[in-house]
Coordinates of C-alpha atoms in Angstrom, one line a residue:
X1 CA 16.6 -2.2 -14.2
X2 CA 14.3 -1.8 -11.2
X3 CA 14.6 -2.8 -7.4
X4 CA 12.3 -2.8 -4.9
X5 CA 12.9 -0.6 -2.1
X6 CA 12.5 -2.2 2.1
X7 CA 10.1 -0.1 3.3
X8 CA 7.5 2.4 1.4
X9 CA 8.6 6.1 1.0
X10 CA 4.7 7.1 0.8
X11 CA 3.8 4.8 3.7
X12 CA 1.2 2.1 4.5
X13 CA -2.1 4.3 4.0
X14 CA -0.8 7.0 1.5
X15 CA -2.2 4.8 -2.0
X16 CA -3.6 8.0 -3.9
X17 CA -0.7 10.2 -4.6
X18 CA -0.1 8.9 -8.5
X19 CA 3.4 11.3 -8.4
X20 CA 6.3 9.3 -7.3
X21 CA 10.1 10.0 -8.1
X22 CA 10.9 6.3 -7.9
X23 CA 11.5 5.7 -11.3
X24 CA 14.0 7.5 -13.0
X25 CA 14.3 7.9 -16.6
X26 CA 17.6 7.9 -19.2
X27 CA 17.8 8.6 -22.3
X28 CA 21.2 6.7 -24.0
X29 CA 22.5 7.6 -20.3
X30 CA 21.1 10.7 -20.2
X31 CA 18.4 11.7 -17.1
X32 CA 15.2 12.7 -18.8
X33 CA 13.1 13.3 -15.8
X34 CA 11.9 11.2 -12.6
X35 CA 8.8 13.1 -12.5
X36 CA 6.0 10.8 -13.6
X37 CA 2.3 10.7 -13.7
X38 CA 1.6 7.2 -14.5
X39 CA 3.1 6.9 -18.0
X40 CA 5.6 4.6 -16.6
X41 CA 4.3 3.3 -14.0
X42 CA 0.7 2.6 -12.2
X43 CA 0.2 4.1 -9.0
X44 CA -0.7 0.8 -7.1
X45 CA 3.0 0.0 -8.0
X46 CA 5.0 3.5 -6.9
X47 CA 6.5 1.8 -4.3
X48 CA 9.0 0.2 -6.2
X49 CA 12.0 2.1 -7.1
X50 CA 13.7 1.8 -10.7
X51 CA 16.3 3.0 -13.7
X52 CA 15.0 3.2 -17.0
X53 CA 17.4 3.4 -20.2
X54 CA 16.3 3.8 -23.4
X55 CA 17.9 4.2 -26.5
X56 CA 14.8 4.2 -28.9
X57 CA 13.3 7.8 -27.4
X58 CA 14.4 11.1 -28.4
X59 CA 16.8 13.4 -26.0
X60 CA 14.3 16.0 -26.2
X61 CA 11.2 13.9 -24.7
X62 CA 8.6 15.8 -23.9
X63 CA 5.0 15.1 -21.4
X64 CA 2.9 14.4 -25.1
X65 CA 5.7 11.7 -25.8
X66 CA 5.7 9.9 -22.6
X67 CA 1.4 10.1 -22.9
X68 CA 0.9 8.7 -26.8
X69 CA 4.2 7.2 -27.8
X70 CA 4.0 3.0 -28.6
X71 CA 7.6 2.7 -27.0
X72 CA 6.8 4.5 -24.0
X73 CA 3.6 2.0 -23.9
X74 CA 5.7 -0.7 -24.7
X75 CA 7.8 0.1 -21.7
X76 CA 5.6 0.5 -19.4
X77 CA 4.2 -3.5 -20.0
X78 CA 7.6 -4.5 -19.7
X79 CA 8.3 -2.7 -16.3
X80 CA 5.3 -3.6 -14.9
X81 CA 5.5 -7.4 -16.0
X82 CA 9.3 -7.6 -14.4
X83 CA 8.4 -5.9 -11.0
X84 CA 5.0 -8.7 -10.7
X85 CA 8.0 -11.3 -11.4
X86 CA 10.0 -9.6 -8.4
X87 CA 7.4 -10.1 -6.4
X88 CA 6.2 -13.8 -7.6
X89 CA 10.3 -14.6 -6.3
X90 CA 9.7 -13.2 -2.9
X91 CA 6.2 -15.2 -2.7
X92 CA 7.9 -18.1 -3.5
X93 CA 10.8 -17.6 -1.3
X94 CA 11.3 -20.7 1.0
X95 CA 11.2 -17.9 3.7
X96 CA 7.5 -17.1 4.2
X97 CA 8.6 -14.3 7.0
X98 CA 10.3 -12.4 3.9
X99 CA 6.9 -12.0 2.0
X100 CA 4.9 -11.9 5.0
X101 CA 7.1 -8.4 5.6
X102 CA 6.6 -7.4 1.9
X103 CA 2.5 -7.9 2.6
X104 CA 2.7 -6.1 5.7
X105 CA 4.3 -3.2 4.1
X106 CA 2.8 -3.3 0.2
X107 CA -0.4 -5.4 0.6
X108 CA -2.5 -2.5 0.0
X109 CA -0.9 -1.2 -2.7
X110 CA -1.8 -4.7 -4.6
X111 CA -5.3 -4.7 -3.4
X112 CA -5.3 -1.4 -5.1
X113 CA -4.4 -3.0 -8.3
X114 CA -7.3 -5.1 -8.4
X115 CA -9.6 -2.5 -8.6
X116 CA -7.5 -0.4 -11.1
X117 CA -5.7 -2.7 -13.6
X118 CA -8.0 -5.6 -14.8
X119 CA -5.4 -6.6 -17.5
X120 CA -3.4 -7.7 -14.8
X121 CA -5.6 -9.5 -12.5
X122 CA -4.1 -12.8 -13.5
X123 CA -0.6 -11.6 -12.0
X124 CA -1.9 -9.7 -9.2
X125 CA -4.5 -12.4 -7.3
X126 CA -1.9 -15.2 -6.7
X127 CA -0.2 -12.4 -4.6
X128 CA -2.9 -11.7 -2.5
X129 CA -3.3 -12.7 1.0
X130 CA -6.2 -13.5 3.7
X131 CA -7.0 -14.6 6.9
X132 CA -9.6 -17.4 6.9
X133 CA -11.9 -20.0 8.8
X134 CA -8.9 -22.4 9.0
X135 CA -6.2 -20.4 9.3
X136 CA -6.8 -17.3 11.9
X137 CA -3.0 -16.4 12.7
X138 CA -1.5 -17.2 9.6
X139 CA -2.6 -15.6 6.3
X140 CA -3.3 -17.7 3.3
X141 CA -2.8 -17.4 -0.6
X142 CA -5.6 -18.0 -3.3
X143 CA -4.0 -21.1 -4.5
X144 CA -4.1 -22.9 -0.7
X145 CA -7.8 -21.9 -0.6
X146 CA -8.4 -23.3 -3.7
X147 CA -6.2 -26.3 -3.1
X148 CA -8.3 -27.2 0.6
X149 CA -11.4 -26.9 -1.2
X150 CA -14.0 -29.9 -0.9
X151 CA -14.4 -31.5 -4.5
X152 CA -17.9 -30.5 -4.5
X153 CA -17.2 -26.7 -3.4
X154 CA -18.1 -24.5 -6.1
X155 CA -17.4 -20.6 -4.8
X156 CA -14.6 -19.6 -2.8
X157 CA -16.5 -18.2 0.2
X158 CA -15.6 -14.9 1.8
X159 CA -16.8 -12.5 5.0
X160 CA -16.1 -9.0 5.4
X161 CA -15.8 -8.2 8.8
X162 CA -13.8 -5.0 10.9
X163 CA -11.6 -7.6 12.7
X164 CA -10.6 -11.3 12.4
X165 CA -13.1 -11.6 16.2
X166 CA -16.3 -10.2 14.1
X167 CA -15.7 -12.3 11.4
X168 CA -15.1 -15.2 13.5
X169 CA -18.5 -14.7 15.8
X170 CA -20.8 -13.7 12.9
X171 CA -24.3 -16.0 12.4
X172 CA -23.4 -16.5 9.0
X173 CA -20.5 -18.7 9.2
X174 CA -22.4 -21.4 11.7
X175 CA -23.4 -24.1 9.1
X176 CA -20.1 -23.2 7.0
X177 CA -18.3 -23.9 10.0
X178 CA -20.5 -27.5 10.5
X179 CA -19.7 -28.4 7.0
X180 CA -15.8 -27.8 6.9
X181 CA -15.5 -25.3 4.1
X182 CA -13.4 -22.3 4.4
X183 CA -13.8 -19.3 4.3
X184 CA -12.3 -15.9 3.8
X185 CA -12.0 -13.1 6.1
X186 CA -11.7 -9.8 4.6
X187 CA -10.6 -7.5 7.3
X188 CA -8.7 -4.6 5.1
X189 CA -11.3 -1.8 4.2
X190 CA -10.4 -2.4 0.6
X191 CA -10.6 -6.0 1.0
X192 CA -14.2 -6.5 -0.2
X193 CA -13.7 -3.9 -3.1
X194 CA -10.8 -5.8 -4.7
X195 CA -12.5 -9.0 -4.4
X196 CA -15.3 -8.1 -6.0
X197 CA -13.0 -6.7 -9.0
X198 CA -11.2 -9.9 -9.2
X199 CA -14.9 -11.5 -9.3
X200 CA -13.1 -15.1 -9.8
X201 CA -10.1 -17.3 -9.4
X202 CA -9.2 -20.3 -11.3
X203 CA -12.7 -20.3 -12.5
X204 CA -14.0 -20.2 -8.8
X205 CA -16.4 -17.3 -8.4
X206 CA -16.8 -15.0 -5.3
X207 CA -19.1 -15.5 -2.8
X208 CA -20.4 -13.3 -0.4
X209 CA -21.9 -15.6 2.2
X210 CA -23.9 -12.4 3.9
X211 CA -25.9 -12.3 0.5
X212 CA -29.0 -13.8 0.1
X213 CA -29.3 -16.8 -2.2
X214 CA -26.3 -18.5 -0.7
X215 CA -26.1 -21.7 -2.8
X216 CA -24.7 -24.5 0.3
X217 CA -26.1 -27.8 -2.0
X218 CA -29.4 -28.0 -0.5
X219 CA -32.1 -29.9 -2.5
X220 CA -34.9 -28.5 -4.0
X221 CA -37.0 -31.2 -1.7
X222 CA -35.1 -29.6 1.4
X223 CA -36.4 -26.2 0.6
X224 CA -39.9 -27.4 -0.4
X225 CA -40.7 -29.2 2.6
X226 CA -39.0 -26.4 4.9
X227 CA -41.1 -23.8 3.4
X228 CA -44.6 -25.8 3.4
X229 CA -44.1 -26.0 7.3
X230 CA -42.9 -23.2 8.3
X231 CA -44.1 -21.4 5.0
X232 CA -46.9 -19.4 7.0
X233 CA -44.8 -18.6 9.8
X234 CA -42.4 -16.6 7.2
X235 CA -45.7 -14.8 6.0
X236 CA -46.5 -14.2 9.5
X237 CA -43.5 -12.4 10.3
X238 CA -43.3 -10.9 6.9
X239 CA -46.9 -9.2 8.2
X240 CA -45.6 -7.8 11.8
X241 CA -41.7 -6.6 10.3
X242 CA -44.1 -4.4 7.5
X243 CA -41.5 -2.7 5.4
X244 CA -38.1 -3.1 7.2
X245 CA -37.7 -6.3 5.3
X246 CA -37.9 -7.3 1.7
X247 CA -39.3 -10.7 2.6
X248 CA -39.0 -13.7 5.5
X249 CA -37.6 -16.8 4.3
X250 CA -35.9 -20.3 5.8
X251 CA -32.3 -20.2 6.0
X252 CA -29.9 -22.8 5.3
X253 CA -26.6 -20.8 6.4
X254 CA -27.7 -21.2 10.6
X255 CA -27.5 -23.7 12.6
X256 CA -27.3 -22.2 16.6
X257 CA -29.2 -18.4 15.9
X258 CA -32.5 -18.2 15.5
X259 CA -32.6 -15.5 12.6
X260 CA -30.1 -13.3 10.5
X261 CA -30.5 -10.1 8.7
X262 CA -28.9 -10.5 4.8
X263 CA -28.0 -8.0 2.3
X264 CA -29.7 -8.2 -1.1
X265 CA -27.7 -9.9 -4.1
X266 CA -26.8 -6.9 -5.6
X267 CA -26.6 -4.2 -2.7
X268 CA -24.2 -3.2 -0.5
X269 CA -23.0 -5.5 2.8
X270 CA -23.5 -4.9 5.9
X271 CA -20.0 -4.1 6.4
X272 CA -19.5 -2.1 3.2
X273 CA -22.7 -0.1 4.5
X274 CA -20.9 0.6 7.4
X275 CA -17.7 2.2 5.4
X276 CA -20.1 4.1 3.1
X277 CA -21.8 5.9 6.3
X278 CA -17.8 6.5 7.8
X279 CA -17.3 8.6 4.2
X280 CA -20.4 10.1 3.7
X281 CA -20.3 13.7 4.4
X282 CA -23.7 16.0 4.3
X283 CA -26.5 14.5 2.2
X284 CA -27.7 10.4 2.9
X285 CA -30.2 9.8 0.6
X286 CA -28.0 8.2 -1.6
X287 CA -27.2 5.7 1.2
X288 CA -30.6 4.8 1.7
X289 CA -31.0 4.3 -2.8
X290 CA -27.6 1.8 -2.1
X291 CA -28.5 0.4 0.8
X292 CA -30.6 -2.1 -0.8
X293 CA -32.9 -4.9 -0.3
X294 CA -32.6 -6.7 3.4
X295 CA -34.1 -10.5 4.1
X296 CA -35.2 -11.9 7.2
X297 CA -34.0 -15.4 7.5
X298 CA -35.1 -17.5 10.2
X299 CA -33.6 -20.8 11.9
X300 CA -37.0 -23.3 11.9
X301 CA -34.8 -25.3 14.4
X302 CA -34.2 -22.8 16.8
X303 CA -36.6 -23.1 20.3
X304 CA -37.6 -19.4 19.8
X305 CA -38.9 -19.7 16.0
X306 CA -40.7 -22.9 17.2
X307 CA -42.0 -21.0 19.9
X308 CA -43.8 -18.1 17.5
X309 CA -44.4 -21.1 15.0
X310 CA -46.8 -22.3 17.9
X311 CA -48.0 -18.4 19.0
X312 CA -48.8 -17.9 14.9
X313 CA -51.0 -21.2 14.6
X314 CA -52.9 -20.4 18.4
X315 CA -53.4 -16.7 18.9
X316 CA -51.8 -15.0 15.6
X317 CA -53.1 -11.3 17.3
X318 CA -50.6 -11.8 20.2
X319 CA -49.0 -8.6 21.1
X320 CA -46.2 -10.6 23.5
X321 CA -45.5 -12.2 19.9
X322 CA -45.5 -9.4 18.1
X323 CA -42.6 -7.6 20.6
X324 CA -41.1 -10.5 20.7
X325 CA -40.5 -10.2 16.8
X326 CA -39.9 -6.7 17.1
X327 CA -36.8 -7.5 19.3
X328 CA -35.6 -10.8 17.4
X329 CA -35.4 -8.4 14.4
X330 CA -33.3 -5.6 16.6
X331 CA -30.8 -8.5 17.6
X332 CA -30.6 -9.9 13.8
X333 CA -29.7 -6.1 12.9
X334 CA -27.0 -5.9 15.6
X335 CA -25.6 -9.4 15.1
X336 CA -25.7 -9.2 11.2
X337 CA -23.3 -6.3 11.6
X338 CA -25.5 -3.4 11.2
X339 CA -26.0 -0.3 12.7
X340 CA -29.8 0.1 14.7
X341 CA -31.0 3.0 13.0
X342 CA -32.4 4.1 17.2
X343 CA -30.1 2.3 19.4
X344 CA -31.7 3.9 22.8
X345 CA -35.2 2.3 21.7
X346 CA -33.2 -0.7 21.2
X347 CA -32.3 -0.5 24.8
X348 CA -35.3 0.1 26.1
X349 CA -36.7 -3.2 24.1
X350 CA -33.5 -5.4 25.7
X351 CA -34.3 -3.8 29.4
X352 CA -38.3 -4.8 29.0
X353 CA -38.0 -7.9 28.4
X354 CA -35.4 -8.7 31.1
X355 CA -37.8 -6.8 33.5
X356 CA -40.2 -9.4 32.5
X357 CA -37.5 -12.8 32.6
X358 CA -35.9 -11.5 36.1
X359 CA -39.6 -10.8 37.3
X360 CA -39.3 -12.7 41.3
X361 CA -36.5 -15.0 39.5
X362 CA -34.3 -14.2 42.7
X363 CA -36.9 -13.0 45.5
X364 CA -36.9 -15.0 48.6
X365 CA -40.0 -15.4 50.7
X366 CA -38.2 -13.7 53.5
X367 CA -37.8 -10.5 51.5
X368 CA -41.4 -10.6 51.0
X369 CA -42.4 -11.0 55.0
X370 CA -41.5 -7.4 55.9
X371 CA -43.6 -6.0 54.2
X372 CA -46.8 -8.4 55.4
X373 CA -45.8 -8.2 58.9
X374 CA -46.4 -4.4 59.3
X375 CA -49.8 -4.8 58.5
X376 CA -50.7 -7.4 60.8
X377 CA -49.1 -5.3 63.4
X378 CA -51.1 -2.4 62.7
X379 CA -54.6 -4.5 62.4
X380 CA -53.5 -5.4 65.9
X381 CA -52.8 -2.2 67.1
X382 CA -56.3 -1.0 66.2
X383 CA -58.2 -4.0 67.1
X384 CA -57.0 -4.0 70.7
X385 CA -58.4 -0.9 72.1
X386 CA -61.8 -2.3 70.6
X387 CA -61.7 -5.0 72.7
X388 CA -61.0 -3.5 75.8
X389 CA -63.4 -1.5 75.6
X390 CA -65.9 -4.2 75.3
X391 CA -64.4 -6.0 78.1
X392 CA -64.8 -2.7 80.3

């Protein structure tokens, strides 16, 4: 018998301490022990309080029993298929405030199951809840997203973000957006781990859209003829960025930015860069091996990429064009949700070039005058006693 208990003993955050006395074990009605490392339970599930009775195990169980016995095993499938079926009931409860309590309180601990128990990802992933594109208040199962998806949609899309407002603003959702198809927002630190762990659902696969190689349904022909125009441009910028970037290509994710900054296929996000530096204590270099490979993608619709298309094909030496890639690359870093590796030289970048765009944008000719009339005054001043003198 087991029963789920309101609210959890170990509390929202604590998900590592494997030790719970939740579950209690008998023996034909006699206590064994409620001291557990697993054997009975996982850990992802030790919120959940239960009685076990047995009559098939010996009075005198002992820790080697618990670890290698096929009962105990046995068990411990049972238990853990009866508390998923627990949960399924709440899910399903016409009251959606009754599981959305149950998420609040024992979402994580799920999540945490998709990264530890792949024999019971089937169970766990109909459980799971997200915030999305389309639904920004309310959260969303996998079985709605799948359900809303266009006939011709082929990944379930997903973002990783530090808050429902980053995800929202982030470059990479603009021709998404313009197309209608959802996606995911995966605002739990934990979030992107257990998707990835899950890789697919209902034969959907996972899609990072802050990858590169984002598959949208573009044509081949679309991405020939964008590349033989602006093809050169890419190279262009590919020559000035040097080494920060793996390579300059066209993207088909913007629609209003004029570039983006993506993660390789197979390194880490931008966000989950971000969580790696928050852990990392002492040496980085292994940050720098994971980091990965970064692509420049531009927008060849945007004014400003027009703009250096022109500066490439007249004066291709142009320092002005050069800074000006310097700093569209700065602003793909921020906006993509990295960190600037020198955020003060950053600055310095941002206050040049508004030095340069608010150069006499707001000076009068009357604030100018002052300092002309001075002079005149003076030329006077000096003049006069010459001619007097002639006069005399």
């Amino acid at each position: 018998m087991c029963r789920l208990s309101h609210q959890s003993p170990m509390g929202k955050d604590d998900l590592v301490n494997p030790k719970t006395k939740n579950i209690r074990l008998y023996v034909k009605r006699v206590f064994i022990s409620d001291d557990f490392d697993g054997e009975l339970f996982p850990r992802y599930l030790s919120f959940i309080k239960g009685v076990v009775d047995s009559n098939d195990l010996p009075l005198n169980v002992s820790r080697e029993i618990l670890q290698e016995s096929r009962i105990v095993r046995i068990m411990k499938k049972r238990l853990v298929r009866k508390a998923f079926d627990m949960i399924l009931g709440i899910s399903l409860s016409e009251k959606r405030e009754d599981y959305e309590k149950f998420w609040d309180n024992y979402g994580k601990h799920l999540k945490l199951g998709c990264i530890e128990d792949r024999e019971n990802h089937k169970r766990i992933a109909p459980l799971l809840r997200f915030f999305s594109s389309q639904s920004e208040d309310e959260m969303i199962s996998l079985d709605e997203y799948v359900e809303n998806m266009k006939p011709e949609q082929k990944a379930v899309y997903y973002i990783a973000a530090d808050s429902v407002t980053s995800a929202r603003n982030t470059p990479f959702l603009e021709k998404l957006l313009e197309t209608d198809l959802e996606v995911l927002y995966l605002v739990d630190p934990i979030d992107e781990v257990a998707i990835q762990s899950l890789k697919s659902y209902k034969e959907k696969d996972f899609v990072d859209i802050s990858k590169e190689d984002l598959d949208l349904g573009d044509t081949n022909e679309e991405k020939e003829a964008a590349m033989k125009e602006f093809g050169q441009t890419c190279e262009w910028i590919k020559k000035w960025l040097g080494e920060k970037v793996a390579g300059v290509q066209i993207s088909n994710r913007l629609s209003s930015s004029p570039c983006v900054l993506v993660s390789g296929k197979f390194g880490w996000s931008a966000n989950m860069e971000r969580l790696m530096k928050a852990q990392t204590v002492g040496d980085t270099s292994s940050l720098e091996f994971m980091r990965g490979r970064r692509v420049f993608e531009i927008n060849p619709d945007h004014p400003i990429i027009k703009n250096l298309t022109a500066a490439h094909k007249s004066n291709p030496d142009d320092e002005d064009a050069a800074r000006a890639i310097d700093l569209l690359y700065d602003a793909a870093v921020v906006s993509s949700g990295f960190t600037p590796e020198n955020p003060a030289e950053l600055g310095g970048k941002i206050y040049e070039m508004m030095g340069m765009a608010l150069s006499g944008k707001w000076s009068s000719p009357e604030s100018e005058q002052p300092t002309a009339e001075p002079l005149e005054v003076e030329v006077a001043e000096v003049v006069e006693p010459v001619e007097a003198c002639g006069q005399k």
